[in-house]
CSV table of C-alpha atoms and ligand atoms in Angstrom, one decimal:
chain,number,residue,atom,x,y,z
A,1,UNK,CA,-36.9,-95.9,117.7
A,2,UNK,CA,-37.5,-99.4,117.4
A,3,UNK,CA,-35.2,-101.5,114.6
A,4,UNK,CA,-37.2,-104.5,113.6
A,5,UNK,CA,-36.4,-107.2,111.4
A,6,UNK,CA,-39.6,-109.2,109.7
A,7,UNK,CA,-39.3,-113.4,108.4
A,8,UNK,CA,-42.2,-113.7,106.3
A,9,UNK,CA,-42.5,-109.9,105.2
A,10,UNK,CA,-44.9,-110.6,102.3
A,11,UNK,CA,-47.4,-113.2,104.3
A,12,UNK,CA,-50.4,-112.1,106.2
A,13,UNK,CA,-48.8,-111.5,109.5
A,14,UNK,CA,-46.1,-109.5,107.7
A,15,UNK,CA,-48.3,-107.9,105.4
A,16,UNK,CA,-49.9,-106.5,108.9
A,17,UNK,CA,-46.5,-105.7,110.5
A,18,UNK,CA,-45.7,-103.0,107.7
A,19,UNK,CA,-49.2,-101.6,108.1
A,20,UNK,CA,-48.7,-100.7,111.5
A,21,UNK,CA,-45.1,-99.6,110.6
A,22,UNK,CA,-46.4,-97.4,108.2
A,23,UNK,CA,-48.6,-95.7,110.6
A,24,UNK,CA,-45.6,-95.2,112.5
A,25,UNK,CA,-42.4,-93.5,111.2
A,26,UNK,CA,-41.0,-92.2,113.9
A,27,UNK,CA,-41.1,-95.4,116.1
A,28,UNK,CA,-40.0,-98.3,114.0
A,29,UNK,CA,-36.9,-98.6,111.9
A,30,UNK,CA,-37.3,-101.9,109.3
A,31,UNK,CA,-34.1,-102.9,108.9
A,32,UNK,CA,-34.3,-106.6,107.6
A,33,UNK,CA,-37.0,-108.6,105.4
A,34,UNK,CA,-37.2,-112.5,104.9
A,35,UNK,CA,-39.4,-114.0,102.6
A,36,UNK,CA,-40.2,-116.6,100.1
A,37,UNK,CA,-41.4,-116.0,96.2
A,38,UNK,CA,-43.6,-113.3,96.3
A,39,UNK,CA,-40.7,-110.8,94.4
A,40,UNK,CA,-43.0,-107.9,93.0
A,41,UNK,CA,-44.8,-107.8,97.2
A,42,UNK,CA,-40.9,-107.5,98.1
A,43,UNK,CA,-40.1,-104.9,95.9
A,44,UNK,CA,-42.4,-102.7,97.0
A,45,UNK,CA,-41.9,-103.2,100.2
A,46,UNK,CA,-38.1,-102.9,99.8
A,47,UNK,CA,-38.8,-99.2,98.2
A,48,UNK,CA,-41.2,-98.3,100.8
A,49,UNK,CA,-39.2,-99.3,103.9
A,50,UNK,CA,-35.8,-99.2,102.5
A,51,UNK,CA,-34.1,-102.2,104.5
A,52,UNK,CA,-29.9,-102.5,104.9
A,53,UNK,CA,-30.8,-106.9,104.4
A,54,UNK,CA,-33.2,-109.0,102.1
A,55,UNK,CA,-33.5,-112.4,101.9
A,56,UNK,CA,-35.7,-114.8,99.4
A,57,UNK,CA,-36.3,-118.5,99.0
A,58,UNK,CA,-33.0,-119.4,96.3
A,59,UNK,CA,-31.3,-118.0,94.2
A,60,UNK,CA,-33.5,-117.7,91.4
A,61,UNK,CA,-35.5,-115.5,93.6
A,62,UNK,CA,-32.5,-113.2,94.6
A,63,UNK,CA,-31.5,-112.8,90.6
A,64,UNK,CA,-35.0,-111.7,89.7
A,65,UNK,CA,-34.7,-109.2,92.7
A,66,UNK,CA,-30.7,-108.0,91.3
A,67,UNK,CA,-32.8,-107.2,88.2
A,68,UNK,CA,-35.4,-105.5,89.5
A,69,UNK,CA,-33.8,-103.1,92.0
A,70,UNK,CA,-30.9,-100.6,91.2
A,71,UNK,CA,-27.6,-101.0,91.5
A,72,UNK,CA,-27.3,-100.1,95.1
A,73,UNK,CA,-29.1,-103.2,96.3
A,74,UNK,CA,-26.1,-106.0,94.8
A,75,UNK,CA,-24.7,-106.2,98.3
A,76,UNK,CA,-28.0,-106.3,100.7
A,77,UNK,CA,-29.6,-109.6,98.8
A,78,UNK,CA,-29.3,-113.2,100.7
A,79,UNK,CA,-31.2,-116.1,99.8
A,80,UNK,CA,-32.0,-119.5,101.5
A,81,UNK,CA,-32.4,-120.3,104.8
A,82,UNK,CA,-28.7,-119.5,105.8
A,83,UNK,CA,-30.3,-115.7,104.4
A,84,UNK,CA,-33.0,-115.5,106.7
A,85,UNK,CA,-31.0,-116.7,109.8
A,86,UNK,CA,-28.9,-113.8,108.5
A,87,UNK,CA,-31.7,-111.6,108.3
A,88,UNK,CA,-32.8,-112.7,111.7
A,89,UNK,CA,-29.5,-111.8,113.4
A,90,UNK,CA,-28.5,-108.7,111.7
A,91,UNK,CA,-26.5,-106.4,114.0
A,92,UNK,CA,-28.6,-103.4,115.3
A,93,UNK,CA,-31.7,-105.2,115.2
A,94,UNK,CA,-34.0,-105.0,119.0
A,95,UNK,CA,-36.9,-107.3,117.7
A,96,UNK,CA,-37.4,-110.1,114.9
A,97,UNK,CA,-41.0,-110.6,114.1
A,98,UNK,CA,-41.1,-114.4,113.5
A,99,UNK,CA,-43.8,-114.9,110.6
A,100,UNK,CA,-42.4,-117.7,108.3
A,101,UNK,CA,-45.2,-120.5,108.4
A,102,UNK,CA,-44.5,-124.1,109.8
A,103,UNK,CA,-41.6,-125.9,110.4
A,104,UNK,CA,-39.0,-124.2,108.4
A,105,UNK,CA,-39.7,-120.6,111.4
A,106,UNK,CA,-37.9,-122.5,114.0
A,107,UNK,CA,-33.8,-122.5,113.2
A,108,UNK,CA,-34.2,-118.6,112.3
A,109,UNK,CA,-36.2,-117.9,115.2
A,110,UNK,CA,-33.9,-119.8,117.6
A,111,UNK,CA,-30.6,-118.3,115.9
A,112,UNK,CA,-32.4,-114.6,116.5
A,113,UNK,CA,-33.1,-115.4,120.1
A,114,UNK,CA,-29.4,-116.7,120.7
A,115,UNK,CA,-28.6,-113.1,118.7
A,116,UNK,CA,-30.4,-111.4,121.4
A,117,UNK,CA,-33.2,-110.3,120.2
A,118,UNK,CA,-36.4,-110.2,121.1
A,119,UNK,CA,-38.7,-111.8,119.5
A,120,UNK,CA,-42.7,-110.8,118.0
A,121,UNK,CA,-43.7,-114.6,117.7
A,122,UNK,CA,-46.3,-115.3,115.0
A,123,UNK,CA,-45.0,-118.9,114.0
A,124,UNK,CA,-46.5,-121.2,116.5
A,125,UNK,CA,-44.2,-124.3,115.5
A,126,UNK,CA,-41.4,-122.8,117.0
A,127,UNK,CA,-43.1,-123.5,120.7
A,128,UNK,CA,-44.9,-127.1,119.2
A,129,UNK,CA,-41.7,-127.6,118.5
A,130,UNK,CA,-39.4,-127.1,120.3
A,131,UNK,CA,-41.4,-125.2,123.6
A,132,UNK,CA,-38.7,-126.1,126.4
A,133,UNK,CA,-35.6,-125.3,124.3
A,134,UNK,CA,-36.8,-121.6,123.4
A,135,UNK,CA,-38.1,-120.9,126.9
A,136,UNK,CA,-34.9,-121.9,128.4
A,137,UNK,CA,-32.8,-120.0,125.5
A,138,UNK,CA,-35.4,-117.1,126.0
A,139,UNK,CA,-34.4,-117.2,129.7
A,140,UNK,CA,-30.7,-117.7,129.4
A,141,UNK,CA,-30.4,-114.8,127.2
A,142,UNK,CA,-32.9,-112.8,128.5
A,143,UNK,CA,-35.0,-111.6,125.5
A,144,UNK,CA,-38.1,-110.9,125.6
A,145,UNK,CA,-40.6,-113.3,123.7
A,146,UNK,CA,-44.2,-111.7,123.0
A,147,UNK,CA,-47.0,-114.0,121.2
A,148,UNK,CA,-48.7,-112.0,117.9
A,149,UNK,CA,-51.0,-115.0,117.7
A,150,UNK,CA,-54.2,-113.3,118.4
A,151,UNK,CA,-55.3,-115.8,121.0
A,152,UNK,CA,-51.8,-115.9,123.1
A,153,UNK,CA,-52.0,-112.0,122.6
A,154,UNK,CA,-55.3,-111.9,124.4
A,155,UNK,CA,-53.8,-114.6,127.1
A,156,UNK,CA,-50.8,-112.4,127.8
A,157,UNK,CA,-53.4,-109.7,128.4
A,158,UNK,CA,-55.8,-111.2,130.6
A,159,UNK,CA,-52.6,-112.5,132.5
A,160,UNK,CA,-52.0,-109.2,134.0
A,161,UNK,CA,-55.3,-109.2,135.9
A,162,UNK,CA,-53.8,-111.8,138.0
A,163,UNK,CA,-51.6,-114.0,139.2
A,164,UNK,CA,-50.0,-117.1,138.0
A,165,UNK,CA,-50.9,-119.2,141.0
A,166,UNK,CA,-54.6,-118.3,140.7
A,167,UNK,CA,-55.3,-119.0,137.2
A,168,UNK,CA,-58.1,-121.7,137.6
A,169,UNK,CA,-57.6,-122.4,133.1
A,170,UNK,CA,-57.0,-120.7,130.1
A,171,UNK,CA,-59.9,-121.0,127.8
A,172,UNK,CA,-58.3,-121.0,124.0
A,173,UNK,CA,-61.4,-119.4,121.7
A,174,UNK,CA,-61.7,-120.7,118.4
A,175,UNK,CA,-64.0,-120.0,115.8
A,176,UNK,CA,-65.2,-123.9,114.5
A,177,UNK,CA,-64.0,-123.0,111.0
A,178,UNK,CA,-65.9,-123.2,108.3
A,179,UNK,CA,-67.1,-126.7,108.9
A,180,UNK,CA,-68.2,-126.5,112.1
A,181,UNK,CA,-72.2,-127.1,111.0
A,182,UNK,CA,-70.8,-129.8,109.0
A,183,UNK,CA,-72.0,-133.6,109.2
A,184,UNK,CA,-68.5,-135.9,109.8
A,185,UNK,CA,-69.9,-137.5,107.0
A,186,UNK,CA,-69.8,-134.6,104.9
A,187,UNK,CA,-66.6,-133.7,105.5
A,188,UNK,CA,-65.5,-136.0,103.1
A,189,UNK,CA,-66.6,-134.3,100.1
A,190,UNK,CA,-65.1,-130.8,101.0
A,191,UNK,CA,-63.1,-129.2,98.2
A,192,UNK,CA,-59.9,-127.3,99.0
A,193,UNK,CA,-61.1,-123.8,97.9
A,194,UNK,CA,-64.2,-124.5,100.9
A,195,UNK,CA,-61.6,-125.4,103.3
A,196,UNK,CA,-60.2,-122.1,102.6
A,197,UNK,CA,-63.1,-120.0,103.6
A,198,UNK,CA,-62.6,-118.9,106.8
A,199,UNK,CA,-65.5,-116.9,108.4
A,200,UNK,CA,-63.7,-114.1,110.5
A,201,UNK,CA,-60.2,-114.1,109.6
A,202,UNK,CA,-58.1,-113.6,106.3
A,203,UNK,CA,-55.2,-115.6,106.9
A,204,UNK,CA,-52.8,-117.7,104.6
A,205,UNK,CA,-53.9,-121.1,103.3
A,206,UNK,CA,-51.9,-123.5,105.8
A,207,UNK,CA,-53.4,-122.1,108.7
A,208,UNK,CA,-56.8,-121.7,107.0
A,209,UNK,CA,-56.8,-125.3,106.4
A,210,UNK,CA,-55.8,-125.9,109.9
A,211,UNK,CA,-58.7,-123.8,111.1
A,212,UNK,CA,-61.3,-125.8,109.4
A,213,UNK,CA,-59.6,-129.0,110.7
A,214,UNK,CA,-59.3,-127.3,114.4
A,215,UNK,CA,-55.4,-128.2,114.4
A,216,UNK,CA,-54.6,-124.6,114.2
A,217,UNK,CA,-56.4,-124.6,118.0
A,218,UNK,CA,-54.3,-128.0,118.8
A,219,UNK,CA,-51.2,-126.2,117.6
A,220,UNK,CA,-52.1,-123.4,119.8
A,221,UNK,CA,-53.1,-125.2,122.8
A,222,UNK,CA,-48.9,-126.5,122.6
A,223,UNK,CA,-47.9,-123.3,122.2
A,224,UNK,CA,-49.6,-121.6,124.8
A,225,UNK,CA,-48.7,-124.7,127.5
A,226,UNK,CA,-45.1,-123.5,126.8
A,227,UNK,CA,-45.1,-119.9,126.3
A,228,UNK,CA,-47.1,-119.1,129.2
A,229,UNK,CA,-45.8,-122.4,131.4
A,230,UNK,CA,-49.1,-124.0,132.4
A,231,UNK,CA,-50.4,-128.0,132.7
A,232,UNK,CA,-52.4,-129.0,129.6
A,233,UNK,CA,-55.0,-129.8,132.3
A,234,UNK,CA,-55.8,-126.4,132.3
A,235,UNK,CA,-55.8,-125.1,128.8
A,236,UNK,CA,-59.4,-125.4,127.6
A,237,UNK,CA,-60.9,-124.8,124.2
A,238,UNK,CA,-64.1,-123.4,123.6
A,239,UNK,CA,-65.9,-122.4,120.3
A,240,UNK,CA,-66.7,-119.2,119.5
A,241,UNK,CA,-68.1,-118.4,116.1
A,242,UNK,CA,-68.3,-115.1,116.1
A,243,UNK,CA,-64.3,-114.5,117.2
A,244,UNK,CA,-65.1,-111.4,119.5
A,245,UNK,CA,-63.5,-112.7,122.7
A,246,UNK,CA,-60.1,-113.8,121.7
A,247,UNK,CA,-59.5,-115.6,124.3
A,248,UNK,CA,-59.8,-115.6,128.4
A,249,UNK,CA,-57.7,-116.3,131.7
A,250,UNK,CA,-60.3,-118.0,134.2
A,251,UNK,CA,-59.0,-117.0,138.4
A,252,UNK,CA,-59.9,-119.3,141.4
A,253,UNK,CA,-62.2,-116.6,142.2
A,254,UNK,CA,-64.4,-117.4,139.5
A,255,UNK,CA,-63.4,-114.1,137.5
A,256,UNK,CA,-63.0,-114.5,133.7
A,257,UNK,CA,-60.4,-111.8,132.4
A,258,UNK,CA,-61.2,-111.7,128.1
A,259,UNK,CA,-59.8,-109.6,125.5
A,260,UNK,CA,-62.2,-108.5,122.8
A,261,UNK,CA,-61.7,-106.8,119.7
A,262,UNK,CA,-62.5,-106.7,116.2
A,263,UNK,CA,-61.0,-109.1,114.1
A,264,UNK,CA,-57.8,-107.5,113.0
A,265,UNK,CA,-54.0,-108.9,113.3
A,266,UNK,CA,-52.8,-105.2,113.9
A,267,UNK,CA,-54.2,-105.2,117.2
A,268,UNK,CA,-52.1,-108.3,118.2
A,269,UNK,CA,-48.9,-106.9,116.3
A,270,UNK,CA,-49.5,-103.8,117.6
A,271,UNK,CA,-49.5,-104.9,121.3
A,272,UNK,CA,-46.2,-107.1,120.4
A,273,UNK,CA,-44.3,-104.3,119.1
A,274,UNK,CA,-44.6,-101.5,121.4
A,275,UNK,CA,-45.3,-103.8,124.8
A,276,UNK,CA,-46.0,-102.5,127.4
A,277,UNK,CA,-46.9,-99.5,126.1
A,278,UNK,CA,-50.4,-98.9,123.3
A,279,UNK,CA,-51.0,-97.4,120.5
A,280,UNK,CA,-53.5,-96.2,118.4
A,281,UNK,CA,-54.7,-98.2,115.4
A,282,UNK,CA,-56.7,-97.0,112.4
A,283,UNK,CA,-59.0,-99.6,113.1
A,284,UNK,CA,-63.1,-99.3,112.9
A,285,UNK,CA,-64.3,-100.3,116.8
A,286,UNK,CA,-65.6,-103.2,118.1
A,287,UNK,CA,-69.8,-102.6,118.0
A,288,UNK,CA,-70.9,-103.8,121.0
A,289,UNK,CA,-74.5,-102.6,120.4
A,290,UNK,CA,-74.9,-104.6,117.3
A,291,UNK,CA,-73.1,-108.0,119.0
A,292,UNK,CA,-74.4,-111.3,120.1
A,293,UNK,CA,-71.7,-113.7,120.9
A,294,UNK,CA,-72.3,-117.4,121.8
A,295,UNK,CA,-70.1,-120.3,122.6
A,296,UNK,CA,-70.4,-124.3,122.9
A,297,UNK,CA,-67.5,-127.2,123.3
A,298,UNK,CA,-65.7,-128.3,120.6
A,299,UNK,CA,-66.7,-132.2,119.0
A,300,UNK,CA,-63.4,-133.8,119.3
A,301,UNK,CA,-65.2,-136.8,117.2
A,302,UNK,CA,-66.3,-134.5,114.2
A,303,UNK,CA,-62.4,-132.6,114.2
A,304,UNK,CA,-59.8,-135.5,115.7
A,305,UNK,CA,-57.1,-133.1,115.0
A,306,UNK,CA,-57.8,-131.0,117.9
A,307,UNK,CA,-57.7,-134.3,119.9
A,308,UNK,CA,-54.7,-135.8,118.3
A,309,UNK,CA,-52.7,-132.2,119.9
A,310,UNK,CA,-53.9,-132.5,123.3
A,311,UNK,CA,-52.6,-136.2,123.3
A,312,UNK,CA,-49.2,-135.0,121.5
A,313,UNK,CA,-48.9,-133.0,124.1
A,314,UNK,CA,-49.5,-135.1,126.5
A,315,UNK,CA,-46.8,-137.8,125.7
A,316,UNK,CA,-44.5,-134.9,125.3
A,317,UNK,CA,-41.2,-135.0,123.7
A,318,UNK,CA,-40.8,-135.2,120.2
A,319,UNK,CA,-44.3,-136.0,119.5
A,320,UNK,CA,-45.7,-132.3,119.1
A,321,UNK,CA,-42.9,-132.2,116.4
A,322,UNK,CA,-44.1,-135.0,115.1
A,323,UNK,CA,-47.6,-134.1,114.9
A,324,UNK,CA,-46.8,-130.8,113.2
A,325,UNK,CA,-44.7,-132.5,110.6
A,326,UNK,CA,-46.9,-134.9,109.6
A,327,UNK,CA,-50.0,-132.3,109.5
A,328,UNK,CA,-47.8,-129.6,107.4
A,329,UNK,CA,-47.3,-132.8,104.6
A,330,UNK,CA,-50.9,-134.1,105.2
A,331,UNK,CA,-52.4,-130.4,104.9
A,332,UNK,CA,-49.8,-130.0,101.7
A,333,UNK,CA,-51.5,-132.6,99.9
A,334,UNK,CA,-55.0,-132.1,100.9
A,335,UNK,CA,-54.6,-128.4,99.1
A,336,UNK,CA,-53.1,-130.4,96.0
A,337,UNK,CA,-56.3,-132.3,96.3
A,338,UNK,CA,-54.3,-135.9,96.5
A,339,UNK,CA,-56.1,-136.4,99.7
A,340,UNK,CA,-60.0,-136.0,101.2
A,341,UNK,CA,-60.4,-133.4,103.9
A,342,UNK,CA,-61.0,-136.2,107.2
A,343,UNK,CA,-57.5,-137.7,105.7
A,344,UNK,CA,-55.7,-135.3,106.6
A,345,UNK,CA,-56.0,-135.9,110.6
A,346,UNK,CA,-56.2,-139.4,109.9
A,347,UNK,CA,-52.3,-139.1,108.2
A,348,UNK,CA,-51.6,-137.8,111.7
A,349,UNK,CA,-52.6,-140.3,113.9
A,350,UNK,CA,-51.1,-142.9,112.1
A,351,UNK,CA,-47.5,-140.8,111.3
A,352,UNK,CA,-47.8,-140.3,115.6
A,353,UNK,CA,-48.3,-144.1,115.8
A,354,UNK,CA,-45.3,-145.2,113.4
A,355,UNK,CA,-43.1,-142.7,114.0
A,356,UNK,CA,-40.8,-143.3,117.6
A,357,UNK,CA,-40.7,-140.1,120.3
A,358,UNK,CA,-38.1,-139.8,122.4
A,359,UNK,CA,-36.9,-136.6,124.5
A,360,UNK,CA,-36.3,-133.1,122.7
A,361,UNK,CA,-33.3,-132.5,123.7
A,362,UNK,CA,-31.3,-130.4,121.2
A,363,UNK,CA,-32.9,-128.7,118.4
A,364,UNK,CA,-31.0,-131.6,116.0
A,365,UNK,CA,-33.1,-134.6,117.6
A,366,UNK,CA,-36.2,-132.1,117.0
A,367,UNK,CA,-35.3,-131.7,113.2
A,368,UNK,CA,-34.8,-135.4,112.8
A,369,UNK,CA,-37.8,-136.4,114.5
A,370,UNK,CA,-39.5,-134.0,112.0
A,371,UNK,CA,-37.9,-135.3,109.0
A,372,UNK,CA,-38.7,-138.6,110.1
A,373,UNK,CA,-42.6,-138.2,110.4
A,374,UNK,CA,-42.5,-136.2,107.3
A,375,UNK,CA,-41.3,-139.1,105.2
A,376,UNK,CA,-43.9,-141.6,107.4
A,377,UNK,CA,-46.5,-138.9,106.5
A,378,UNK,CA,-45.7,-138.8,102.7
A,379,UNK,CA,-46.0,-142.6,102.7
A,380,UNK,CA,-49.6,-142.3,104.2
A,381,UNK,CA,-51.0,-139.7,102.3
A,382,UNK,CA,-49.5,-142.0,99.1
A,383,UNK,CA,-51.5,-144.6,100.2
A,384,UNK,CA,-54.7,-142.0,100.7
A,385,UNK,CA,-53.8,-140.7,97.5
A,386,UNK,CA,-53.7,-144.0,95.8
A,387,UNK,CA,-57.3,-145.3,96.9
A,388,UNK,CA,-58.7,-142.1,95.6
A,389,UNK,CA,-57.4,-142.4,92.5
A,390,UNK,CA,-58.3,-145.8,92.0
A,391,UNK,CA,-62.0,-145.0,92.5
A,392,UNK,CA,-61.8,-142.5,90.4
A,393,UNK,CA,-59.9,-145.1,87.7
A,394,UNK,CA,-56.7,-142.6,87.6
A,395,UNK,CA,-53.3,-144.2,87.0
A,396,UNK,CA,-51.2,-142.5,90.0
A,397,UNK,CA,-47.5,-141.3,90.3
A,398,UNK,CA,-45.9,-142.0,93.6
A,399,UNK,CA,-42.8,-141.7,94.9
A,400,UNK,CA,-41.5,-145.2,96.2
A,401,UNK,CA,-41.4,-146.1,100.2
A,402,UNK,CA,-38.5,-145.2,101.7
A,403,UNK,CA,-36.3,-148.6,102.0
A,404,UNK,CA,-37.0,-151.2,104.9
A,405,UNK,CA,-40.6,-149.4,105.0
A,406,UNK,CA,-43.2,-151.5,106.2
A,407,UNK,CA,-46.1,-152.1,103.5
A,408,UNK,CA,-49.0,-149.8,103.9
A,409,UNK,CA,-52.1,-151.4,105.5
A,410,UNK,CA,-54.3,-148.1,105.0
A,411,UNK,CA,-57.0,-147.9,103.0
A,412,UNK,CA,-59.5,-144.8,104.1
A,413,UNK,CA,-62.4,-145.6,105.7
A,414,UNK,CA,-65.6,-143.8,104.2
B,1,MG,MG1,-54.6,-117.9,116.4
């Protein structure tokens, strides 16, 4: 029996955890749930899996939960981010499942590592991050650290066909989004709700948003130099529309080692949960008969965001932490519509150019560094926001610059 505690219970990755959970009574134990507002999700899934710790977003949150739950429950409800490191640590626990989107995944999923556990790891920022800190905490304490993310999950696959000294590259699959036929000039009139159409997957809106921009594939491309410990040089990215082959693991020997599969999260959570072992999904197969499956390079000039990663990465040290701050804020007001769609990429390369790198040392310089680029970012997307407004003759409310801020030179270029 497996105990497992889940941040992000009522998100998409979680969502999937409990359905493979469900499958299995015998093997896995839920003892601990994170997540944010979704309170009637939670409830249900408090009554179906029966936790011993819950944690929500504030205390508002927890309050509506007292309510809603019998008596029983006053004791096991925590709120705020102090209750989901709690949740993340929680004695008797052998894996966390780290599913809490962006930034905010990283403190829980580095207190649940120095717990002990081993981790299911879904949040990617937690390796854009903060990649050399976790592997050396993951080695020091010697946990285990598994990748849900489908692509990684295919990766760590193909990985044991070979090894590590013979891997010629990793090609990264992606799918193009639902832009990908897209003019760049076109992209400037995209709406939120189009952005938010992916073709293959069902996912939530942050990292839909960062599909159609291609910075969910930059983000990944960090994550998997760290997780799997290989030069940038040798992560390639390849499109692949029809999201078949998940990824691959090319060897000197010209061998290409893919995992395939139909488009289901289970089969990545799956693999994660019960490593090295597998186990049967309720999942229709893959139908090979009826497939055709292409693939061409990515245009770095149409989606800069994929770009902008690969040269984060590249000058190394705070500045995939910087990137992924100022994307979350750029992506956040792109889906409140204060921003067009080619904006939000252009927020982070100028939030990389203002905003000063420096070694990631301790997980506090990496959570200044973050806070820094958020407030540059906020002041770029004001000045994004701004121009669009003023063509469309809207008086605009914006928060003031920070003090000793430098004016904002920006206007978007259409
Ligand atoms: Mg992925």
């Amino acid at each position: 029996m497996k105990h497992i505690s889940i941040l992000g219970s009522t998100g998409s990755i979680g969502r999937n955890v409990l359905e493979v959970v469900r499958q299995y009574p015998g093997r896995f134990r839920v003892m601990g749930l994170a997540a944010g507002r979704n309170i009637s999700l939670l409830k249900e899934q408090i009554e179906a899996f029966q936790p011993v710790l819950v944690s929500v977003a504030d205390q508002e949150n927890m309050e509506q939960l007292r309510q809603a739950l019998p008596g029983e429950w006053q004791n096991k409800l925590v709120w705020g981010p102090q209750g989901v490191e709690e949740v993340a640590t929680l004695p008797g626990v052998d894996m966390v499942v780290s599913a809490i989107v962006g930034a905010a995944g990283l403190p829980p999923t580095v207190a649940a590592i120095f717990a002990g556990k081993d981790i299911a790891l879904a949040n990617k920022e937690t390796l854009v991050m903060a990649g050399p800190l976790i592997m050396d905490a993951v080695q020091r304490m010697k946990v285990a650290l598994l990748p849900v993310d489908s692509e990684h999950n295919a990766i760590f696959q193909a990985l044991a066909a070979g090894r590590k000294d013979d891997i010629k590259q990793i090609i990264l699959t992606a799918s193009g989004g639902p832009f990908r036929t897209f003019s760049t000039a076109d992209l400037w009139d995209v709406s939120p709700e189009q952005a938010l159409q992916h073709p293959n997957w069902s996912m939530g809106k942050k990292i839909s948003i960062d599909s159609a921009t291609l910075m969910n594939k930059g983000l990944e491309v960090i994550e998997a130099k760290f997780l799997f410990d290989i030069a940038i040089e040798k992560i390639a990215v390849l499109i692949h529309p029809q999201s078949v082959v998940h990824s691959m693991v090319e060897y000197i020997d010209g061998s290409i080692i893919s995992q395939m599969g139909v488009t289901d999260m289970q089969i990545p959570i799956a693999y994660a949960l019960t490593y090295p072992e597998r186990i049967k999904l309720n999942l229709p197969p893959l139908n090979l008969i009826k497939l055709s499956m292409t693939f061409h390079a990515p245009d770095f000039q149409k989606f800069p965001s994929l770009k902008l990663a690969y040269q984060a990465c590249k000058q190394g040290g705070l500045m995939p932490a910087i990137l992924n701050a100022a994307n979350e804020v750029a992506v956040a007001a792109f889906l409140e519509d204060r921003i067009r769609f080619p904006e939000i990429a252009l927020c982070v390369a100028e939030t990389m150019t203002r905003t000063s790198n420096g070694p990631a040392t301790s997980l506090a310089a990496i959570l200044e560094a973050d806070l820094a680029a958020r407030v540059q970012a906020e002041s770029i997307v004001c000045a994004f926001a701004m121009a669009k407004c003023q063509k469309q003759g809207e008086a605009l409310d914006c928060p003031d610059l920070p003090p000793g801020h430098p004016p904002l030179p920006l206007t978007p270029s259409t």
